[in-house]
């Protein structure tokens, strides 16, 4: 294949073929307009023949488009395309001369489309295709001329320029010269591409030199900074190791606390249940009903205490593993307090403790309902635990523009300054017996602190030995989230 465009790829030839296909659709549109004019002029037979040629042309263009997609880069597609274009144009001119006037084979405007077809062959970037198209145009134009030549009125030869055989020669020479010049266009394109490539190559060489110079300077700077970076890395590793050591210490303290709770605080409730159930099993027929009922109540309290400890342990485990995620909703504080007090009635009634409230129905908080219930259970049970018999616990709640404040106040044994400072620290908390020797894990208040923090709130405590304890829980107000 004669290709003067060695720097161009088959993709460029495919692009040219697609441009030719677009031109055909434009040409089809123009032909359909002319066919409409023919029908309007009353020449139905001529119009039908022209329409059949247009339909064939449309079908052919569609098939060619599909072949181009299927056989991308195939040379034979371009040759078939050029052959059919010239053939259909020749049939159209012949049809025009047959129905209109024989001299149309030398005067029809459609003859100029031959030149356009030669020009379009250049878009395929194939030198041989330009030569082939030019030769085929010369052959077809002369065939239809000399086939229709006997039907041309001889009187017209002197009236119409180039209507005779010499006109066919002139047209052939014109097509050949045009083909020659079109054949030279790929050479010109190749020269332009080569010059552009030279410029691009020089530009790339300059860019490479600049990049190498920049890299050299950067490597020099990196060499100077390397020692400093190594020192910084050593300091960073040292700090990382120190943080890991602190975390390990914290984990060890947490582990020790957990084992302490399991071994020390969870054991008594089960021991009570085991011993009393053993007594009931062997002496059930000889034990007084009141004594039996009291033992059953004791077993029940021990079981509930163990369940509370287990619940706190599970919630604490979830918080340590970031598995406890708050789902805040608007919570009615009054209803929640009533629910918790009712659930703990056995505990505070057993000690004769009075629980008073100063809470309005309109007080609302925006918090996780389950977490807040857990906080209230721990605060109220803690107040009852460390308040002596016949004592008093006061629960207050009010709401400001942005915050909801809940207070739990008791007149129990209170705490010293060190206990207040360490009450929310897991590694410092120590389980203490209540005023009636009630057990606990020491996790309840630590869990309250973590749950309140997860709900964007805060918890504070104020206490003095012998003067009771005052807890304050602050949460986002509920009405601002409606």
CSV table of C-alpha atoms in Angstrom, one decimal:
chain,number,residue,atom,x,y,z
A,1,UNK,CA,0.0,0.0,0.0
A,2,UNK,CA,1.3,3.5,-0.9
A,3,UNK,CA,1.3,5.5,2.3
A,4,UNK,CA,3.0,8.8,2.5
A,5,UNK,CA,1.6,9.4,5.9
A,6,UNK,CA,3.8,6.9,7.9
A,7,UNK,CA,3.3,9.0,11.1
A,8,UNK,CA,-0.5,8.5,10.9
A,9,UNK,CA,-2.3,5.3,12.1
A,10,UNK,CA,-5.2,3.2,10.9
A,11,UNK,CA,-7.3,5.1,13.5
A,12,UNK,CA,-6.8,8.3,11.4
A,13,UNK,CA,-8.0,6.4,8.3
A,14,UNK,CA,-11.0,5.2,10.2
A,15,UNK,CA,-11.7,8.7,11.4
A,16,UNK,CA,-11.6,9.8,7.7
A,17,UNK,CA,-14.0,7.1,6.7
A,18,UNK,CA,-16.5,8.2,9.4
A,19,UNK,CA,-16.3,11.7,8.0
A,20,UNK,CA,-17.2,10.4,4.6
A,21,UNK,CA,-20.2,8.5,6.1
A,22,UNK,CA,-21.4,11.8,7.7
A,23,UNK,CA,-21.0,13.5,4.3
A,24,UNK,CA,-23.2,10.8,2.7
A,25,UNK,CA,-26.0,11.4,5.2
A,26,UNK,CA,-25.9,15.1,4.2
A,27,UNK,CA,-25.9,14.1,0.5
A,28,UNK,CA,-28.9,11.8,1.1
A,29,UNK,CA,-30.8,14.6,2.8
A,30,UNK,CA,-30.2,16.8,-0.3
A,31,UNK,CA,-31.2,14.0,-2.7
A,32,UNK,CA,-34.4,13.4,-0.8
A,33,UNK,CA,-35.3,17.1,-1.1
A,34,UNK,CA,-34.7,16.9,-4.9
A,35,UNK,CA,-36.8,13.7,-5.1
A,36,UNK,CA,-39.6,15.5,-3.4
A,37,UNK,CA,-39.4,18.3,-6.0
A,38,UNK,CA,-39.5,15.7,-8.8
A,39,UNK,CA,-42.7,14.2,-7.3
A,40,UNK,CA,-44.3,17.7,-7.0
A,41,UNK,CA,-43.4,18.3,-10.7
A,42,UNK,CA,-45.5,15.3,-11.6
A,43,UNK,CA,-42.7,13.0,-12.9
A,44,UNK,CA,-43.7,10.0,-10.8
A,45,UNK,CA,-41.7,7.4,-12.7
A,46,UNK,CA,-38.5,9.3,-12.5
A,47,UNK,CA,-39.2,10.1,-8.8
A,48,UNK,CA,-39.7,6.4,-8.0
A,49,UNK,CA,-36.4,5.4,-9.7
A,50,UNK,CA,-34.6,8.2,-7.9
A,51,UNK,CA,-36.2,7.2,-4.6
A,52,UNK,CA,-35.1,3.6,-5.1
A,53,UNK,CA,-31.5,4.7,-5.7
A,54,UNK,CA,-31.7,6.8,-2.5
A,55,UNK,CA,-33.0,3.9,-0.5
A,56,UNK,CA,-30.2,1.7,-1.8
A,57,UNK,CA,-27.7,4.5,-0.9
A,58,UNK,CA,-29.2,4.8,2.7
A,59,UNK,CA,-29.0,1.0,3.1
A,60,UNK,CA,-25.5,0.9,1.8
A,61,UNK,CA,-24.3,3.7,4.1
A,62,UNK,CA,-25.8,1.9,7.1
A,63,UNK,CA,-24.2,-1.4,6.2
A,64,UNK,CA,-20.9,0.4,5.7
A,65,UNK,CA,-21.1,2.0,9.1
A,66,UNK,CA,-21.7,-1.4,10.7
A,67,UNK,CA,-18.8,-3.0,8.8
A,68,UNK,CA,-16.5,-0.1,9.9
A,69,UNK,CA,-17.2,-0.9,13.5
A,70,UNK,CA,-16.9,-4.6,13.0
A,71,UNK,CA,-13.7,-4.6,10.9
A,72,UNK,CA,-12.0,-1.5,12.2
A,73,UNK,CA,-9.0,-0.5,10.1
A,74,UNK,CA,-9.8,-2.9,7.2
A,75,UNK,CA,-8.5,-1.5,3.9
A,76,UNK,CA,-11.1,-3.3,1.7
A,77,UNK,CA,-13.9,-1.3,3.4
A,78,UNK,CA,-12.5,1.9,2.1
A,79,UNK,CA,-12.2,0.6,-1.5
A,80,UNK,CA,-15.7,-0.8,-1.5
A,81,UNK,CA,-17.0,2.5,-0.1
A,82,UNK,CA,-15.3,4.6,-2.8
A,83,UNK,CA,-16.4,2.2,-5.6
A,84,UNK,CA,-20.1,2.3,-4.5
A,85,UNK,CA,-20.1,6.1,-4.1
A,86,UNK,CA,-18.8,6.6,-7.7
A,87,UNK,CA,-21.2,3.9,-9.1
A,88,UNK,CA,-24.3,5.3,-7.4
A,89,UNK,CA,-23.4,8.9,-8.5
A,90,UNK,CA,-23.0,7.6,-12.1
A,91,UNK,CA,-26.4,5.9,-12.0
A,92,UNK,CA,-28.0,9.0,-10.7
A,93,UNK,CA,-26.5,11.1,-13.6
A,94,UNK,CA,-27.6,8.5,-16.1
A,95,UNK,CA,-31.1,8.5,-14.6
A,96,UNK,CA,-31.2,12.3,-14.8
A,97,UNK,CA,-30.1,12.3,-18.5
A,98,UNK,CA,-32.6,9.5,-19.3
A,99,UNK,CA,-35.7,11.2,-17.9
A,100,UNK,CA,-34.7,14.9,-18.4
A,101,UNK,CA,-32.4,15.4,-21.4
A,102,UNK,CA,-29.5,13.3,-22.8
A,103,UNK,CA,-27.1,16.3,-22.7
A,104,UNK,CA,-27.3,16.2,-18.9
A,105,UNK,CA,-24.4,13.7,-19.0
A,106,UNK,CA,-22.1,16.6,-19.7
A,107,UNK,CA,-24.0,19.5,-18.1
A,108,UNK,CA,-25.7,18.2,-14.9
A,109,UNK,CA,-24.5,19.8,-11.6
A,110,UNK,CA,-24.1,16.3,-10.2
A,111,UNK,CA,-20.9,16.0,-12.3
A,112,UNK,CA,-19.2,18.3,-9.6
A,113,UNK,CA,-19.8,15.6,-7.0
A,114,UNK,CA,-17.2,13.4,-8.9
A,115,UNK,CA,-14.6,16.0,-7.8
A,116,UNK,CA,-15.9,15.8,-4.2
A,117,UNK,CA,-15.6,12.1,-4.2
A,118,UNK,CA,-11.9,12.3,-5.2
A,119,UNK,CA,-11.4,14.9,-2.5
A,120,UNK,CA,-13.1,12.6,0.1
A,121,UNK,CA,-10.7,9.8,-0.8
A,122,UNK,CA,-7.9,11.9,0.6
A,123,UNK,CA,-9.5,11.6,4.1
A,124,UNK,CA,-8.7,7.9,4.2
A,125,UNK,CA,-4.9,8.7,4.1
A,126,UNK,CA,-4.3,6.1,1.4
A,127,UNK,CA,-2.3,7.1,-1.8
A,128,UNK,CA,-3.4,4.1,-3.8
A,129,UNK,CA,-7.1,4.8,-2.9
A,130,UNK,CA,-6.7,8.4,-4.4
A,131,UNK,CA,-5.4,6.9,-7.6
A,132,UNK,CA,-8.1,4.2,-7.8
A,133,UNK,CA,-10.9,6.7,-7.1
A,134,UNK,CA,-9.6,9.1,-9.8
A,135,UNK,CA,-9.3,6.3,-12.4
A,136,UNK,CA,-12.8,4.9,-11.6
A,137,UNK,CA,-14.3,8.4,-11.8
A,138,UNK,CA,-12.8,8.9,-15.3
A,139,UNK,CA,-14.0,5.5,-16.5
A,140,UNK,CA,-17.6,5.9,-15.1
A,141,UNK,CA,-18.1,9.5,-16.3
A,142,UNK,CA,-17.0,8.5,-19.8
A,143,UNK,CA,-19.1,5.3,-19.9
A,144,UNK,CA,-22.3,7.1,-19.2
A,145,UNK,CA,-21.4,10.0,-21.6
A,146,UNK,CA,-20.8,7.7,-24.5
A,147,UNK,CA,-23.8,5.5,-23.7
A,148,UNK,CA,-26.0,8.5,-23.9
A,149,UNK,CA,-24.1,10.3,-26.7
A,150,UNK,CA,-26.2,8.9,-29.6
A,151,UNK,CA,-29.3,10.4,-27.9
A,152,UNK,CA,-27.9,13.9,-27.7
A,153,UNK,CA,-29.3,16.4,-30.2
A,154,UNK,CA,-26.4,17.3,-32.5
A,155,UNK,CA,-27.6,20.9,-32.7
A,156,UNK,CA,-26.8,21.3,-29.0
A,157,UNK,CA,-23.1,20.6,-29.5
A,158,UNK,CA,-22.6,24.1,-31.0
A,159,UNK,CA,-24.8,25.7,-28.4
A,160,UNK,CA,-23.6,24.1,-25.2
A,161,UNK,CA,-19.9,24.4,-24.3
A,162,UNK,CA,-18.0,21.1,-23.9
A,163,UNK,CA,-21.1,19.2,-24.8
A,164,UNK,CA,-19.3,17.1,-27.4
A,165,UNK,CA,-16.7,14.4,-27.1
A,166,UNK,CA,-14.0,17.0,-26.4
A,167,UNK,CA,-15.9,18.0,-23.3
A,168,UNK,CA,-15.5,14.4,-22.0
A,169,UNK,CA,-11.8,14.6,-22.6
A,170,UNK,CA,-11.6,18.0,-20.8
A,171,UNK,CA,-13.5,16.5,-17.8
A,172,UNK,CA,-11.2,13.4,-17.8
A,173,UNK,CA,-8.1,15.6,-17.8
A,174,UNK,CA,-9.6,17.8,-15.0
A,175,UNK,CA,-10.3,14.7,-12.9
A,176,UNK,CA,-6.8,13.3,-13.5
A,177,UNK,CA,-5.2,16.6,-12.5
A,178,UNK,CA,-7.3,16.9,-9.4
A,179,UNK,CA,-6.4,13.3,-8.4
A,180,UNK,CA,-2.8,14.1,-8.8
A,181,UNK,CA,-3.0,17.1,-6.5
A,182,UNK,CA,-5.1,15.2,-4.0
A,183,UNK,CA,-2.5,12.5,-4.1
A,184,UNK,CA,0.1,15.1,-2.9
A,185,UNK,CA,-1.9,16.2,0.1
A,186,UNK,CA,-0.8,13.2,2.3
A,187,UNK,CA,2.8,14.2,1.6
A,188,UNK,CA,2.1,17.7,2.9
A,189,UNK,CA,0.3,16.3,6.0
A,190,UNK,CA,3.3,14.0,6.6
A,191,UNK,CA,5.7,16.9,6.4
A,192,UNK,CA,3.7,19.0,8.8
A,193,UNK,CA,3.5,16.1,11.3
A,194,UNK,CA,7.3,15.4,11.0
A,195,UNK,CA,8.0,19.1,11.8
A,196,UNK,CA,5.7,19.0,14.7
A,197,UNK,CA,7.3,15.9,16.0
A,198,UNK,CA,10.7,17.5,15.8
A,199,UNK,CA,9.5,20.5,17.8
A,200,UNK,CA,7.9,18.2,20.3
A,201,UNK,CA,11.0,16.1,20.6
A,202,UNK,CA,13.1,19.2,21.3
A,203,UNK,CA,10.6,20.4,23.8
A,204,UNK,CA,10.6,17.0,25.6
A,205,UNK,CA,14.4,17.0,25.7
A,206,UNK,CA,14.4,20.4,27.4
A,207,UNK,CA,11.7,19.3,29.8
A,208,UNK,CA,13.8,16.2,30.6
A,209,UNK,CA,16.9,18.3,31.3
A,210,UNK,CA,14.9,20.5,33.6
A,211,UNK,CA,13.4,17.5,35.4
A,212,UNK,CA,16.9,16.0,35.9
A,213,UNK,CA,18.3,19.3,37.2
A,214,UNK,CA,15.4,19.6,39.6
A,215,UNK,CA,15.9,16.0,40.8
A,216,UNK,CA,19.6,16.6,41.3
A,217,UNK,CA,18.8,19.6,43.5
A,218,UNK,CA,16.1,17.7,45.4
A,219,UNK,CA,18.5,14.8,46.0
A,220,UNK,CA,21.1,17.2,47.3
A,221,UNK,CA,18.6,18.7,49.7
A,222,UNK,CA,17.4,15.2,50.8
A,223,UNK,CA,20.9,14.2,51.5
A,224,UNK,CA,21.3,17.2,53.8
A,225,UNK,CA,18.0,16.6,55.5
A,226,UNK,CA,18.3,12.8,55.8
A,227,UNK,CA,20.1,12.8,59.2
A,228,UNK,CA,17.5,15.2,60.6
A,229,UNK,CA,14.7,13.0,59.3
A,230,UNK,CA,16.2,9.9,60.8
A,231,UNK,CA,16.5,11.7,64.2
A,232,UNK,CA,12.8,12.7,63.9
A,233,UNK,CA,11.8,9.2,63.1
A,234,UNK,CA,13.7,7.9,66.1
A,235,UNK,CA,12.0,10.4,68.3
A,236,UNK,CA,8.6,9.5,66.8
A,237,UNK,CA,9.3,5.8,67.4
A,238,UNK,CA,10.3,6.5,70.9
A,239,UNK,CA,7.1,8.4,71.6
A,240,UNK,CA,5.1,5.7,69.9
A,241,UNK,CA,6.6,3.1,72.2
A,242,UNK,CA,6.0,5.2,75.2
A,243,UNK,CA,2.3,5.6,74.2
A,244,UNK,CA,2.1,1.8,73.7
A,245,UNK,CA,3.6,1.2,77.1
A,246,UNK,CA,1.0,3.6,78.7
A,247,UNK,CA,-1.8,1.8,76.8
A,248,UNK,CA,-0.4,-1.6,77.9
A,249,UNK,CA,-0.4,-0.3,81.5
A,250,UNK,CA,-4.0,0.8,81.1
A,251,UNK,CA,-5.0,-2.5,79.6
A,252,UNK,CA,-3.3,-4.4,82.5
A,253,UNK,CA,-5.1,-2.2,85.0
A,254,UNK,CA,-8.4,-2.8,83.2
A,255,UNK,CA,-7.7,-6.6,83.2
A,256,UNK,CA,-6.8,-6.6,86.9
A,257,UNK,CA,-10.0,-4.6,87.6
A,258,UNK,CA,-12.1,-7.1,85.6
A,259,UNK,CA,-10.6,-10.1,87.3
A,260,UNK,CA,-11.1,-8.4,90.7
A,261,UNK,CA,-14.8,-7.8,89.9
A,262,UNK,CA,-15.3,-11.4,88.7
A,263,UNK,CA,-13.4,-12.9,91.6
A,264,UNK,CA,-14.6,-10.6,94.4
A,265,UNK,CA,-17.8,-8.8,93.6
A,266,UNK,CA,-19.7,-11.4,91.5
A,267,UNK,CA,-19.0,-14.3,93.9
A,268,UNK,CA,-21.0,-13.1,97.0
A,269,UNK,CA,-24.5,-13.1,95.2
A,270,UNK,CA,-24.0,-16.6,93.9
A,271,UNK,CA,-22.7,-17.8,97.3
A,272,UNK,CA,-25.8,-16.4,99.0
A,273,UNK,CA,-28.1,-18.1,96.4
A,274,UNK,CA,-26.2,-21.4,96.7
A,275,UNK,CA,-26.2,-21.5,100.5
A,276,UNK,CA,-29.8,-20.5,101.0
A,277,UNK,CA,-31.1,-22.7,98.2
A,278,UNK,CA,-29.1,-25.6,99.8
A,279,UNK,CA,-30.8,-24.9,103.2
A,280,UNK,CA,-34.2,-24.8,101.6
A,281,UNK,CA,-33.5,-28.0,99.7
A,282,UNK,CA,-32.7,-30.0,102.8
A,283,UNK,CA,-35.0,-28.4,105.5
A,284,UNK,CA,-38.0,-27.3,103.4
A,285,UNK,CA,-40.4,-29.4,105.4
A,286,UNK,CA,-39.2,-27.9,108.8
A,287,UNK,CA,-38.7,-24.2,107.9
A,288,UNK,CA,-41.2,-21.7,109.0
A,289,UNK,CA,-43.1,-20.1,106.1
A,290,UNK,CA,-42.0,-16.6,107.1
A,291,UNK,CA,-38.4,-17.7,107.4
A,292,UNK,CA,-38.7,-19.4,104.0
A,293,UNK,CA,-40.2,-16.3,102.4
A,294,UNK,CA,-37.4,-14.1,103.8
A,295,UNK,CA,-34.8,-16.6,102.4
A,296,UNK,CA,-36.6,-16.5,99.0
A,297,UNK,CA,-36.5,-12.7,99.1
A,298,UNK,CA,-32.8,-12.8,99.9
A,299,UNK,CA,-32.2,-15.1,97.0
A,300,UNK,CA,-34.2,-12.9,94.8
A,301,UNK,CA,-32.2,-9.8,95.8
A,302,UNK,CA,-28.9,-11.6,95.4
A,303,UNK,CA,-30.0,-12.8,91.9
A,304,UNK,CA,-31.1,-9.2,90.9
A,305,UNK,CA,-27.8,-7.9,92.2
A,306,UNK,CA,-25.9,-10.4,90.2
A,307,UNK,CA,-27.9,-9.5,87.1
A,308,UNK,CA,-27.2,-5.8,87.6
A,309,UNK,CA,-23.5,-6.5,87.9
A,310,UNK,CA,-23.6,-8.6,84.8
A,311,UNK,CA,-25.5,-5.9,82.9
A,312,UNK,CA,-22.9,-3.3,84.0
A,313,UNK,CA,-20.1,-5.6,83.0
A,314,UNK,CA,-21.6,-6.2,79.5
A,315,UNK,CA,-22.3,-2.5,78.9
A,316,UNK,CA,-18.8,-1.6,80.1
A,317,UNK,CA,-17.4,-4.3,77.7
A,318,UNK,CA,-19.3,-2.8,74.8
A,319,UNK,CA,-18.1,0.7,75.6
A,320,UNK,CA,-14.5,-0.5,75.7
A,321,UNK,CA,-14.8,-2.0,72.3
A,322,UNK,CA,-16.7,1.0,70.8
A,323,UNK,CA,-19.7,-1.3,70.1
A,324,UNK,CA,-22.2,0.8,72.0
A,325,UNK,CA,-23.5,3.5,69.7
A,326,UNK,CA,-26.1,6.0,70.9
A,327,UNK,CA,-29.4,6.5,69.0
A,328,UNK,CA,-30.7,9.8,70.5
A,329,UNK,CA,-34.4,10.6,70.6
A,330,UNK,CA,-36.5,13.1,72.6
A,331,UNK,CA,-36.9,11.6,76.1
A,332,UNK,CA,-39.5,12.7,78.7
A,333,UNK,CA,-37.4,13.0,81.9
A,334,UNK,CA,-40.4,12.7,84.3
A,335,UNK,CA,-41.7,9.4,82.7
A,336,UNK,CA,-38.2,7.9,82.7
A,337,UNK,CA,-37.6,8.8,86.4
A,338,UNK,CA,-41.0,7.3,87.4
A,339,UNK,CA,-40.1,4.1,85.5
A,340,UNK,CA,-36.7,3.7,87.2
A,341,UNK,CA,-38.1,4.5,90.7
A,342,UNK,CA,-40.9,2.0,90.2
A,343,UNK,CA,-38.4,-0.7,89.1
A,344,UNK,CA,-36.2,-0.1,92.2
A,345,UNK,CA,-39.1,0.2,94.7
A,346,UNK,CA,-38.2,-3.0,96.5
A,347,UNK,CA,-34.7,-1.7,97.2
A,348,UNK,CA,-35.6,1.7,98.6
A,349,UNK,CA,-38.8,0.4,100.4
A,350,UNK,CA,-36.7,-2.2,102.2
A,351,UNK,CA,-34.6,0.6,103.7
A,352,UNK,CA,-37.5,2.9,104.3
A,353,UNK,CA,-36.0,5.6,102.1
A,354,UNK,CA,-38.2,8.4,100.8
A,355,UNK,CA,-37.6,9.4,97.2
A,356,UNK,CA,-38.9,12.9,96.4
A,357,UNK,CA,-39.2,14.5,92.9
A,358,UNK,CA,-39.1,18.0,91.6
A,359,UNK,CA,-39.6,17.3,87.9
A,360,UNK,CA,-42.0,18.8,85.4
A,361,UNK,CA,-43.7,16.9,82.6
A,362,UNK,CA,-42.3,19.5,80.1
A,363,UNK,CA,-38.6,18.6,80.8
A,364,UNK,CA,-37.2,16.8,77.8
A,365,UNK,CA,-33.7,15.6,76.8
A,366,UNK,CA,-32.3,14.6,73.5
A,367,UNK,CA,-30.4,11.4,74.3
A,368,UNK,CA,-30.2,7.6,73.8
A,369,UNK,CA,-33.2,6.3,75.8
A,370,UNK,CA,-31.6,3.0,77.0
A,371,UNK,CA,-28.3,4.7,78.0
A,372,UNK,CA,-30.1,7.4,79.9
A,373,UNK,CA,-32.2,4.8,81.7
A,374,UNK,CA,-29.0,2.9,82.6
A,375,UNK,CA,-27.5,6.1,84.0
A,376,UNK,CA,-30.6,6.9,86.1
A,377,UNK,CA,-30.6,3.3,87.5
A,378,UNK,CA,-27.0,3.5,88.5
A,379,UNK,CA,-27.3,7.0,90.1
A,380,UNK,CA,-30.5,6.2,92.0
A,381,UNK,CA,-29.4,2.8,93.2
A,382,UNK,CA,-26.1,4.3,94.2
A,383,UNK,CA,-27.9,7.0,96.2
A,384,UNK,CA,-30.1,4.4,97.9
A,385,UNK,CA,-27.1,2.1,98.6
A,386,UNK,CA,-25.2,4.7,100.5
A,387,UNK,CA,-28.1,6.4,102.3
A,388,UNK,CA,-29.0,5.0,105.7
A,389,UNK,CA,-32.4,3.6,106.6
A,390,UNK,CA,-35.2,6.1,106.6
A,391,UNK,CA,-33.1,8.5,104.7
A,392,UNK,CA,-34.1,10.7,101.8
A,393,UNK,CA,-33.2,10.9,98.1
A,394,UNK,CA,-34.2,14.0,96.0
A,395,UNK,CA,-34.4,14.0,92.2
A,396,UNK,CA,-34.7,17.3,90.4
A,397,UNK,CA,-34.8,18.2,86.7
A,398,UNK,CA,-35.1,21.4,84.7
A,399,UNK,CA,-34.5,22.7,81.2
A,400,UNK,CA,-32.8,25.8,79.9
A,401,UNK,CA,-32.6,27.0,76.3
A,402,UNK,CA,-30.1,24.4,75.2
A,403,UNK,CA,-29.5,22.0,78.1
A,404,UNK,CA,-31.4,19.7,80.3
A,405,UNK,CA,-30.1,19.3,83.9
A,406,UNK,CA,-30.9,16.2,86.0
A,407,UNK,CA,-29.8,16.1,89.7
A,408,UNK,CA,-29.8,13.2,92.1
A,409,UNK,CA,-29.2,14.3,95.8
A,410,UNK,CA,-29.0,12.0,98.9
A,411,UNK,CA,-28.3,12.6,102.6
A,412,UNK,CA,-26.1,9.5,102.8
A,413,UNK,CA,-22.6,8.9,104.1
A,414,UNK,CA,-20.9,11.1,101.4
A,415,UNK,CA,-17.3,10.9,100.1
A,416,UNK,CA,-14.0,12.5,100.8
A,417,UNK,CA,-12.1,14.6,98.3
A,418,UNK,CA,-9.9,11.8,97.0
A,419,UNK,CA,-13.0,9.6,96.4
A,420,UNK,CA,-14.7,12.4,94.5
A,421,UNK,CA,-11.6,12.8,92.3
A,422,UNK,CA,-11.3,9.1,91.5
A,423,UNK,CA,-14.9,8.1,91.2
A,424,UNK,CA,-15.0,8.1,87.4
A,425,UNK,CA,-11.6,6.4,87.0
A,426,UNK,CA,-11.8,2.7,86.3
A,427,UNK,CA,-8.3,1.9,87.6
A,428,UNK,CA,-9.0,3.9,90.8
A,429,UNK,CA,-12.6,2.8,91.6
A,430,UNK,CA,-13.0,0.4,94.6
A,431,UNK,CA,-16.3,-1.4,95.3
A,432,UNK,CA,-17.7,-0.3,98.7
A,433,UNK,CA,-20.4,-1.9,100.7
A,434,UNK,CA,-23.6,0.1,101.2
A,435,UNK,CA,-25.1,1.1,104.5
A,436,UNK,CA,-26.8,-2.3,104.7
A,437,UNK,CA,-23.7,-4.1,103.3
A,438,UNK,CA,-25.0,-4.0,99.7
A,439,UNK,CA,-22.5,-5.2,97.1
A,440,UNK,CA,-21.4,-3.6,93.9
A,441,UNK,CA,-18.8,-3.7,91.1
A,442,UNK,CA,-17.6,-0.1,91.2
A,443,UNK,CA,-18.3,0.0,87.4
A,444,UNK,CA,-21.7,1.8,87.6
A,445,UNK,CA,-20.4,5.4,87.8
A,446,UNK,CA,-17.6,4.8,85.4
A,447,UNK,CA,-20.2,3.4,82.9
A,448,UNK,CA,-22.4,6.5,83.6
A,449,UNK,CA,-19.6,8.8,82.7
A,450,UNK,CA,-18.9,7.0,79.4
A,451,UNK,CA,-22.5,6.9,78.4
A,452,UNK,CA,-23.1,10.6,79.2
A,453,UNK,CA,-20.0,11.5,77.2
A,454,UNK,CA,-21.3,9.5,74.2
A,455,UNK,CA,-24.5,11.5,74.3
A,456,UNK,CA,-22.7,14.9,74.2
A,457,UNK,CA,-23.4,15.5,77.9
A,458,UNK,CA,-21.5,15.9,81.1
A,459,UNK,CA,-21.7,14.5,84.7
A,460,UNK,CA,-20.4,16.2,87.9
A,461,UNK,CA,-20.4,15.2,91.6
A,462,UNK,CA,-20.2,17.2,94.8
A,463,UNK,CA,-19.8,15.4,98.1
A,464,UNK,CA,-18.5,15.7,101.6
A,465,UNK,CA,-18.2,13.0,104.3
A,466,UNK,CA,-21.4,12.8,106.4
A,467,UNK,CA,-23.2,15.4,104.2
A,468,UNK,CA,-24.5,13.2,101.4
A,469,UNK,CA,-23.7,13.3,97.6
A,470,UNK,CA,-25.0,15.5,94.8
A,471,UNK,CA,-24.8,14.3,91.2
A,472,UNK,CA,-25.5,16.6,88.2
A,473,UNK,CA,-26.1,15.3,84.7
A,474,UNK,CA,-26.3,17.7,81.8
A,475,UNK,CA,-27.7,16.7,78.4
A,476,UNK,CA,-28.9,18.5,75.2
A,477,UNK,CA,-32.4,19.8,75.6
A,478,UNK,CA,-35.1,17.8,73.8
A,479,UNK,CA,-37.3,20.6,72.3
A,480,UNK,CA,-34.4,21.9,70.2
A,481,UNK,CA,-34.5,18.6,68.2
A,482,UNK,CA,-38.3,18.5,67.5
